[in-house]
XYZ file of N, CA and C in Angstrom:
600
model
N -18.297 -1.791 -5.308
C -18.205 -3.126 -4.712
C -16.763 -3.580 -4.494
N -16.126 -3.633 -5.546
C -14.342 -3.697 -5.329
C -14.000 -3.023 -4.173
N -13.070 -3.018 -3.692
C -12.037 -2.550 -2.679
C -10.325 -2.023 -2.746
N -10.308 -0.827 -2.579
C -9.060 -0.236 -2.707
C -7.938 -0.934 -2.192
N -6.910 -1.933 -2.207
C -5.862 -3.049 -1.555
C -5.289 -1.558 -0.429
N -4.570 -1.947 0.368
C -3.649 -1.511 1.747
C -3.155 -2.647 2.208
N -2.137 -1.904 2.840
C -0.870 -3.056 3.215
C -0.510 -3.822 2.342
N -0.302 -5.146 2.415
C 0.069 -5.158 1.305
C -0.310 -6.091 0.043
N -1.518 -5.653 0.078
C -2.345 -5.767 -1.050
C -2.479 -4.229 -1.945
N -1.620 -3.149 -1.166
C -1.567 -2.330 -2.254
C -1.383 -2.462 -3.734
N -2.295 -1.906 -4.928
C -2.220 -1.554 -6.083
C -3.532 -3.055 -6.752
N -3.545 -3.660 -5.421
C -4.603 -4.572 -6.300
C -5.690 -5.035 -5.777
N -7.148 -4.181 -6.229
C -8.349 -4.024 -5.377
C -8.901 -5.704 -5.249
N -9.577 -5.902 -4.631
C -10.369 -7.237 -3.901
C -11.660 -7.053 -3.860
N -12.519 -7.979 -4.784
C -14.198 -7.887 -4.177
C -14.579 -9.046 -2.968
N -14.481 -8.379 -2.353
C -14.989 -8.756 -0.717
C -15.881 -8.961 -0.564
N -16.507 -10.006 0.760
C -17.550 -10.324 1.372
C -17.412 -10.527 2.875
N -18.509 -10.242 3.895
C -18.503 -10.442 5.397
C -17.855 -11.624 5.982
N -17.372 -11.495 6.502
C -16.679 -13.267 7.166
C -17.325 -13.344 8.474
N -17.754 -12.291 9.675
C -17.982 -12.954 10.721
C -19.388 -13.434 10.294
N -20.193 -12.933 8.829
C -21.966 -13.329 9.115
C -21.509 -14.462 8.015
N -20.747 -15.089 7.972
C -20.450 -16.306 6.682
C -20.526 -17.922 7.723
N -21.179 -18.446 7.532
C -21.702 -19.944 8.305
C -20.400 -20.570 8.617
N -19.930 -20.545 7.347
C -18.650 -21.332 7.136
C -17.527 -21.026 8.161
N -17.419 -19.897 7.678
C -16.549 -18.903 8.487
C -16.910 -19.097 10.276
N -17.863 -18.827 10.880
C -18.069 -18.701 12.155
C -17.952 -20.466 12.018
N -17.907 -21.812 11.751
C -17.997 -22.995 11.799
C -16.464 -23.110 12.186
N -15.677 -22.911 11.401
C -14.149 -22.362 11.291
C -13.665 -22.616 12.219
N -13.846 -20.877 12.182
C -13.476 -19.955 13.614
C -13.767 -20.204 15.180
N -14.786 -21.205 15.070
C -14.794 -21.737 16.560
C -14.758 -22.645 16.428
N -13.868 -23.399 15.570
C -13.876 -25.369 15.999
C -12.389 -25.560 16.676
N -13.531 -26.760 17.171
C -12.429 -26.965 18.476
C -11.513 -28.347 18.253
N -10.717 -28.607 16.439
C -9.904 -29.012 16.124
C -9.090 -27.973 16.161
N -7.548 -29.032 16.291
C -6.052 -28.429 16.855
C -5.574 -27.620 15.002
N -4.988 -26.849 15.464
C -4.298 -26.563 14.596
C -4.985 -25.757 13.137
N -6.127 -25.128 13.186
C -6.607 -24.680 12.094
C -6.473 -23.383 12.060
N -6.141 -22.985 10.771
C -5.843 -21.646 10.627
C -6.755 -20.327 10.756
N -7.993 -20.977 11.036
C -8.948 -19.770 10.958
C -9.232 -19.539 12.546
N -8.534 -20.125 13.665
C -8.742 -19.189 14.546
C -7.939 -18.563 14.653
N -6.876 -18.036 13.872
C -6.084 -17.073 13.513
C -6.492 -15.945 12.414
N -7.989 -16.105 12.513
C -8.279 -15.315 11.132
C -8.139 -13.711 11.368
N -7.163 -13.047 10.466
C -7.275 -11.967 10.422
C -8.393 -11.208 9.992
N -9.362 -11.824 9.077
C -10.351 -10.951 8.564
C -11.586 -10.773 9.468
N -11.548 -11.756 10.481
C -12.500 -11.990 11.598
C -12.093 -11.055 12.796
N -10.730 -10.747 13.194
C -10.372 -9.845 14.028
C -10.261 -8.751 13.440
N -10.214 -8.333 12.076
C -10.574 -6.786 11.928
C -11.806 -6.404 11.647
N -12.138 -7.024 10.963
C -13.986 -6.589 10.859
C -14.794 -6.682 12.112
N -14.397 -7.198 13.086
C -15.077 -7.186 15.106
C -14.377 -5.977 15.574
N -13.203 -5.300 14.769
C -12.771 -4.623 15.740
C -12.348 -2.690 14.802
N -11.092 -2.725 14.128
C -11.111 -2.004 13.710
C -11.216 -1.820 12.258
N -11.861 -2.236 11.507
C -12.017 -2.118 10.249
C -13.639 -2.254 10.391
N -14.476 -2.807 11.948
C -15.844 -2.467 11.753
C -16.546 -1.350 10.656
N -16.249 -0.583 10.367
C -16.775 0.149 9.116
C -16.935 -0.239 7.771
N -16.067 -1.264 7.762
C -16.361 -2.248 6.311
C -17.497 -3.072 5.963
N -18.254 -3.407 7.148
C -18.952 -4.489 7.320
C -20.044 -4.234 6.259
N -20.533 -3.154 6.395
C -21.604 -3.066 5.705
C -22.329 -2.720 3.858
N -20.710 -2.454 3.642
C -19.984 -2.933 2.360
C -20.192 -4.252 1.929
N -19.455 -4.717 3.161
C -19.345 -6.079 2.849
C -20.104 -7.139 2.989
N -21.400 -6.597 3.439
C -22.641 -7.777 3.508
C -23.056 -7.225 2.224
N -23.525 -6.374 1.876
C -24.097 -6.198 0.782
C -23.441 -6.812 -0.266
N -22.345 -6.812 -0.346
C -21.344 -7.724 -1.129
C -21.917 -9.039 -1.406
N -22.110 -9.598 -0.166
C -22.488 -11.294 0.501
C -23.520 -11.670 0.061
N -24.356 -10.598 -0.006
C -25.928 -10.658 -0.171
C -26.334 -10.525 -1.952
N -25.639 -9.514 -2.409
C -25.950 -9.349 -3.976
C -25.047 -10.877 -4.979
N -23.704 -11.345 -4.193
C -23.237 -12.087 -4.598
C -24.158 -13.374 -4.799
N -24.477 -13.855 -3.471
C -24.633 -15.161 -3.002
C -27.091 -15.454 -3.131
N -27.304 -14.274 -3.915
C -28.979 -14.397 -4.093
C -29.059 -14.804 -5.454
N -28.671 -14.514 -5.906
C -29.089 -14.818 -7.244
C -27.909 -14.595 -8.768
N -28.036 -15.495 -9.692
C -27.084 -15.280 -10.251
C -27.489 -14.511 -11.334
N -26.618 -12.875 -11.239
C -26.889 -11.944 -12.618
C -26.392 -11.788 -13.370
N -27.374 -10.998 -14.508
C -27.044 -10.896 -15.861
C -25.672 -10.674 -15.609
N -24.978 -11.119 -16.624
C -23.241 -10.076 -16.660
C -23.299 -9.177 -16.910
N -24.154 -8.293 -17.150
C -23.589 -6.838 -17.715
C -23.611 -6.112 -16.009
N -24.314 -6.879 -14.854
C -24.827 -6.289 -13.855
C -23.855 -6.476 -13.097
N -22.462 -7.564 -12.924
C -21.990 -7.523 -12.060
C -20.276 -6.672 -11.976
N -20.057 -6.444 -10.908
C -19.003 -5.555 -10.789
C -17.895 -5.228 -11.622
N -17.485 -4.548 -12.095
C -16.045 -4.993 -13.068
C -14.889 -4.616 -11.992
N -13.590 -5.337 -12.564
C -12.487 -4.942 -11.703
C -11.749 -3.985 -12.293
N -11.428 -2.615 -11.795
C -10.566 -1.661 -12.034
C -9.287 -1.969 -12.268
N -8.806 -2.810 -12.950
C -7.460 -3.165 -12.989
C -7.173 -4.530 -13.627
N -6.150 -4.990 -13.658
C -5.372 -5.935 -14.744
C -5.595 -7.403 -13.995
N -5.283 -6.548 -12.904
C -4.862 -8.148 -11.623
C -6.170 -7.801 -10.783
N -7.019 -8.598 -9.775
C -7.692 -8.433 -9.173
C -7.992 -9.927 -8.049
N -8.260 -9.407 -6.962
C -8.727 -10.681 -6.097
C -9.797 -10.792 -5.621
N -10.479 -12.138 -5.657
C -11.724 -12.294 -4.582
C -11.042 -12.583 -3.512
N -11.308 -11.902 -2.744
C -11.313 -12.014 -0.925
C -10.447 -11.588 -0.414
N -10.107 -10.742 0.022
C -9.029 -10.415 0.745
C -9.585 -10.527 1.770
N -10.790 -10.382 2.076
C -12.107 -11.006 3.406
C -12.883 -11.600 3.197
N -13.581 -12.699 3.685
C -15.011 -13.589 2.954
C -14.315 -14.740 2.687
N -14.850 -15.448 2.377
C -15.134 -17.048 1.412
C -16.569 -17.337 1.097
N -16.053 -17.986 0.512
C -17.394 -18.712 -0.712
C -18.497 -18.968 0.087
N -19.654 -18.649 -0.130
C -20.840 -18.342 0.518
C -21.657 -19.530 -0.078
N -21.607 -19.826 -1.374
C -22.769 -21.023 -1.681
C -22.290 -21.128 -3.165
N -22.652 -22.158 -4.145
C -22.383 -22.420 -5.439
C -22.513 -20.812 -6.483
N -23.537 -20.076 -6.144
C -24.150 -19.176 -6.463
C -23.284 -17.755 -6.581
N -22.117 -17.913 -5.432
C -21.549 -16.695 -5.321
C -20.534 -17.078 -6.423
N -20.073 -18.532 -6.315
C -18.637 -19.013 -6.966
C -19.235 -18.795 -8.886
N -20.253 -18.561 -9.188
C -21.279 -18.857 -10.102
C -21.037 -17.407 -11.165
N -21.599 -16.343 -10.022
C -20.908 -14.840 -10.141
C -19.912 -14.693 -10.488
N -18.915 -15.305 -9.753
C -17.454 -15.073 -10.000
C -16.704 -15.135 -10.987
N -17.281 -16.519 -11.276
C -16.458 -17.000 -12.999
C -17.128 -15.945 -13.757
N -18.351 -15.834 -13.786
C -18.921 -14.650 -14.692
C -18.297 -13.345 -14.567
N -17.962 -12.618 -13.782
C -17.098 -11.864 -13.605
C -15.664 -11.725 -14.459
N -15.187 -13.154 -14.341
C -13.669 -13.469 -14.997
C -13.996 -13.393 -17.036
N -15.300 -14.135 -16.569
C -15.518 -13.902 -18.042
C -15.923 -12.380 -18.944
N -15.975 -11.906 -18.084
C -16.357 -10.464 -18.263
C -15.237 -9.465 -18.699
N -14.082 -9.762 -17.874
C -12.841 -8.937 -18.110
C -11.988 -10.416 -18.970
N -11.896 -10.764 -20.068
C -10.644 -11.808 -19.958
C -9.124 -11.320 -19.909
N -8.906 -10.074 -20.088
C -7.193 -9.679 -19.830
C -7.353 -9.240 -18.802
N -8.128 -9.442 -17.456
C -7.860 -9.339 -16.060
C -7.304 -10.629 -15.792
N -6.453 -11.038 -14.392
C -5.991 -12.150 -14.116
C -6.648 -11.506 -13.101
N -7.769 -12.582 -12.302
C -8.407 -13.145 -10.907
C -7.871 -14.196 -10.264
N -8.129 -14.243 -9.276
C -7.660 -15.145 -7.975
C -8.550 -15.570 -6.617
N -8.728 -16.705 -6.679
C -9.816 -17.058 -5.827
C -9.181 -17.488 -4.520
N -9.098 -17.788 -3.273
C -8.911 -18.266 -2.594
C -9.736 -18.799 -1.822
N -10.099 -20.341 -1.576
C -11.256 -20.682 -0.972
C -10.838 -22.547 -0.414
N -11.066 -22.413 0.932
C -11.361 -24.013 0.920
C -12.553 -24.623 1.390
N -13.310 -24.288 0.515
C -14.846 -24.888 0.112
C -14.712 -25.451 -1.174
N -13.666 -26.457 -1.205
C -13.785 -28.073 -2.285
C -15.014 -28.327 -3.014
N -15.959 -28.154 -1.634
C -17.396 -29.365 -2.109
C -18.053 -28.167 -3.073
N -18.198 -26.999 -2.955
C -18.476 -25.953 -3.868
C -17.872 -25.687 -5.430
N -16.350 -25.922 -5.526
C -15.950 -25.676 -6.661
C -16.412 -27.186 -7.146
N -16.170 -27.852 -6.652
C -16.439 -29.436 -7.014
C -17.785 -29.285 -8.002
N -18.988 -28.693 -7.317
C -20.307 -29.082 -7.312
C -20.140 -27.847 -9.194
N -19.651 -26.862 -8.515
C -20.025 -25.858 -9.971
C -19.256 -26.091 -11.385
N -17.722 -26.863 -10.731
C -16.915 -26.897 -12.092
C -17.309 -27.979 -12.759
N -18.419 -28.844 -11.983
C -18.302 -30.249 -12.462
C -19.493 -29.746 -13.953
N -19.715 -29.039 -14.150
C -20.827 -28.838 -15.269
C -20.604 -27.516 -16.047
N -19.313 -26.656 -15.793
C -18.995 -25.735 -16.267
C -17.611 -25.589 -16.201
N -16.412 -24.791 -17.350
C -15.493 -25.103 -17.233
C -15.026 -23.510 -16.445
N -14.064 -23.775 -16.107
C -13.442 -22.573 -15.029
C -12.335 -21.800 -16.279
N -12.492 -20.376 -16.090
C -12.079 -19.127 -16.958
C -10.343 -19.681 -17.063
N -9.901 -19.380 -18.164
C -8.810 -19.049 -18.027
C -7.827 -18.032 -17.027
N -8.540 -17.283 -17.400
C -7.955 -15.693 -16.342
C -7.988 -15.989 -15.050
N -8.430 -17.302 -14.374
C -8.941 -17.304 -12.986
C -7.435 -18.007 -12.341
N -7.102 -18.040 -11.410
C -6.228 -18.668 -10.801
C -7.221 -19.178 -9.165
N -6.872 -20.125 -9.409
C -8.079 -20.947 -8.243
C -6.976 -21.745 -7.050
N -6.896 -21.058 -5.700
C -6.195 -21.208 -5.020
C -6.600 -22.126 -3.698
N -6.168 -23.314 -3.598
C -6.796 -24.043 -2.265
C -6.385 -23.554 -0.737
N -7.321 -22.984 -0.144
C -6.563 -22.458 1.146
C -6.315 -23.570 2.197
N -5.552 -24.166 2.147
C -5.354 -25.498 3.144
C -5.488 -24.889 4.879
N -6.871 -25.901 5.898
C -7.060 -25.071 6.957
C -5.916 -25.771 7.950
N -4.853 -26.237 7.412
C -4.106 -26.645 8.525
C -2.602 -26.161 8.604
N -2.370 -25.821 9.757
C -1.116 -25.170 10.260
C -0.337 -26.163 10.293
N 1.101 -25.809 9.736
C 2.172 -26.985 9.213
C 1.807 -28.223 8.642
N 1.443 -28.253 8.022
C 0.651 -29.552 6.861
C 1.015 -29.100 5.823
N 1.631 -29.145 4.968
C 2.035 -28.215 3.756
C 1.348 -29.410 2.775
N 0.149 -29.379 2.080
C -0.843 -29.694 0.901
C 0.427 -29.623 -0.603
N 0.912 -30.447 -1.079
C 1.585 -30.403 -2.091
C 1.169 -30.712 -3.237
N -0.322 -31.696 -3.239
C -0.884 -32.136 -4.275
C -2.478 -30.975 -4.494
N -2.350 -30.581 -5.640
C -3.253 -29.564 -5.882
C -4.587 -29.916 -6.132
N -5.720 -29.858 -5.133
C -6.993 -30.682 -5.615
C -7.084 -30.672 -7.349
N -8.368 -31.062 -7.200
C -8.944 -31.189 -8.510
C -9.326 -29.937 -8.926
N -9.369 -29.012 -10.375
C -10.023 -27.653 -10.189
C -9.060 -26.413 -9.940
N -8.319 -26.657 -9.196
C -7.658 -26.064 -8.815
C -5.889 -25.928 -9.274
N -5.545 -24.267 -9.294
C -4.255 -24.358 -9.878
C -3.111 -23.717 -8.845
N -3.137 -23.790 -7.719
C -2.151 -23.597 -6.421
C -2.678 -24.048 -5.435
N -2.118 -24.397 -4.182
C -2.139 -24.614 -2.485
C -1.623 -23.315 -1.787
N -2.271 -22.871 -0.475
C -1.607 -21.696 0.129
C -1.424 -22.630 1.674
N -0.749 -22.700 2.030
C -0.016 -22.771 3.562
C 0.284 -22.226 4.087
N -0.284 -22.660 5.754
C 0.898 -21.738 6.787
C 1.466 -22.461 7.932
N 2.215 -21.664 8.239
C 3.421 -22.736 8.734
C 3.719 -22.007 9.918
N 4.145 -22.190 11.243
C 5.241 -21.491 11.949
C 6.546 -20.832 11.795
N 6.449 -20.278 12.479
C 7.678 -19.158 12.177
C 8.680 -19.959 11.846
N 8.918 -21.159 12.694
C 10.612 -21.876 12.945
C 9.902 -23.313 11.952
N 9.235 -23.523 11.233
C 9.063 -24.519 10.793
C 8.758 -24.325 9.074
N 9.784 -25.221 8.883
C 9.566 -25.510 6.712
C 10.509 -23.753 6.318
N 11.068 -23.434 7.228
C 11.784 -22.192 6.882
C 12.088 -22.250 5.240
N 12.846 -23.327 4.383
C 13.014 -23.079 3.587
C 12.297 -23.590 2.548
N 10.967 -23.392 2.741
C 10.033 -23.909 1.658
C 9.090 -22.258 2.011
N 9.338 -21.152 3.156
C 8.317 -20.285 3.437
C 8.816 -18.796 1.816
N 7.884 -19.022 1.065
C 8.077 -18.476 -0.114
C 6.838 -17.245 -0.447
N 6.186 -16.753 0.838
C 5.132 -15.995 1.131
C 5.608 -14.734 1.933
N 6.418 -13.993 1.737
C 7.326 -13.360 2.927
C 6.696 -12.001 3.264
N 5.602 -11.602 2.911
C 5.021 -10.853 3.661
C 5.459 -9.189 2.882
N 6.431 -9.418 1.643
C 6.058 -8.330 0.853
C 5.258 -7.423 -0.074
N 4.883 -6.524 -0.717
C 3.699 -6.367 -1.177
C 3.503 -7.486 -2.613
N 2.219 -7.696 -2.462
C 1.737 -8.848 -3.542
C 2.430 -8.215 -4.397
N 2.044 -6.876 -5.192
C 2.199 -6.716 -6.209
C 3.942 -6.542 -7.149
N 4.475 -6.920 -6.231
C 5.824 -6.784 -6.294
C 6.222 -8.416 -6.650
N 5.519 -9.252 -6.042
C 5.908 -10.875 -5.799
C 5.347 -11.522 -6.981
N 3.539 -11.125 -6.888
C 2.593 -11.835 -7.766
C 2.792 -13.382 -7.752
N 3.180 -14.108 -6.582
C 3.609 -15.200 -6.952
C 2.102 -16.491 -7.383
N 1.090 -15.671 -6.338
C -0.149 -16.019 -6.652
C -0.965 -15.631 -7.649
N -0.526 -14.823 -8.300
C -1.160 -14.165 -8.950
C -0.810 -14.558 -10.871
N 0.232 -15.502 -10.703
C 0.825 -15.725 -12.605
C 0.920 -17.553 -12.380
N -0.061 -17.755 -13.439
C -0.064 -19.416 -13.383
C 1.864 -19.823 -14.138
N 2.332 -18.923 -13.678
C 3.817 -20.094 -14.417
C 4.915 -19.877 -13.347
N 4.130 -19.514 -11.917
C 5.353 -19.727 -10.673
C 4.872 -20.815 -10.102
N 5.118 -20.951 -9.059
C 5.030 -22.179 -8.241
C 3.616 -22.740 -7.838
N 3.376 -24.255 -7.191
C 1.855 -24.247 -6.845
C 1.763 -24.714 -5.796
N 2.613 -24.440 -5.377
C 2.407 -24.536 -3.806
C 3.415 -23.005 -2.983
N 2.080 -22.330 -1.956
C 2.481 -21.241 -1.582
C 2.681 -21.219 -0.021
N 4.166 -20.995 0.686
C 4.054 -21.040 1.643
C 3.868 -20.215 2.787
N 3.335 -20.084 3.759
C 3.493 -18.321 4.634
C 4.276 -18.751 6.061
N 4.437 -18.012 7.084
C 4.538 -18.124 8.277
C 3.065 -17.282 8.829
N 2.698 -18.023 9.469
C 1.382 -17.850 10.517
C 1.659 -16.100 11.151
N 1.089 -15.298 10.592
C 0.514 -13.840 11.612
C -0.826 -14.028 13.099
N 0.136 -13.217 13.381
C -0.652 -13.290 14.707
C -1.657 -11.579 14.516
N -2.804 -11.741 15.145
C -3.794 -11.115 15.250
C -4.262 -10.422 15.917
């Protein structure tokens, strides 16, 4: 179920899920507000195009995640120290986010990383359960140059993106391998993360 990282997510695998069959995701990806980052979605232009071979990985992913919530001994472990949800996907329903923490609780000397801006979801699950230590819970803000400085509720970073020529010296996301930076990845760097916008 995990995923081997490339580019540069090398050395730190990701349990993934489908993004073009995700509601959310296709809601996104075709709204016809200015400025949102997901019609820039990279995970939507490689899974339509050349990474099509993942897909079917990655529904099954979507599907075992987001049906029902299992025993822990049943769900995936992460091969490694550091690990991410999503390097493709977002949060599918309370149910997947449900899995997840169970997951974190499963490994506690793994450090996880969520990235999701589905609010009303962590909202709905943390409000009656407390969120793992090991987890680092990242707000993906959907707006281009808006830099989010105040960290919702729940949550322990903001990710931004920005234009190339804009907030230059706040862009602290530079496109080297994670595992070298980890800046997302260790609750005692910064909490607010900035990128410049990739094109697709």
């Amino acid at each position: 179920m995990w995923s081997v990282g490339s580019g540069k997510m090398i050395g730190i695998p990701s349990l993934n899920t489908d993004t073009p069959s995700n509601k959310f995701c296709q809601g996104m990806y075709n709204s016809t507000k200015e400025n949102i980052i997901c019609k820039e979605c990279y995970s939507m232009s490689m899974l339509n195009t050349f990474r099509k071979n993942c897909r079917p990985k990655f529904t099954n992913n979507s599907k075992f995640l987001s049906s029902k919530i299992h025993a822990r001994e049943y769900l995936p472990p992460c091969p490694s120290t550091t690990g991410r949800f999503h390097s493709h996907g977002e949060l599918i329903n309370s149910i997947h986010l449900e899995n997840m923490l169970n997951i974190c609780l499963n490994q506690p000397m793994t450090t996880f990383t969520l990235w999701t801006k589905r609010k009303n979801i962590v909202n709905k699950v943390l409000k009656s359960r407390a969120k793992p230590k090991n987890l680092i819970l990242i707000y993906s803000n959907a707006y281009v140059d808006t830099i989010v400085e105040d960290v919702p509720k729940h949550f322990d970073k903001t990710f931004n993106n920005v234009l190339e020529d804009e907030y230059v010296d706040q862009q602290n996301c530079t496109g080297q391998q994670c595992k070298n930076c980890l800046l997302c990845y260790n609750h005692s760097t910064t909490d607010t993360i900035v990128e410049k916008v990739k094109k697709y």
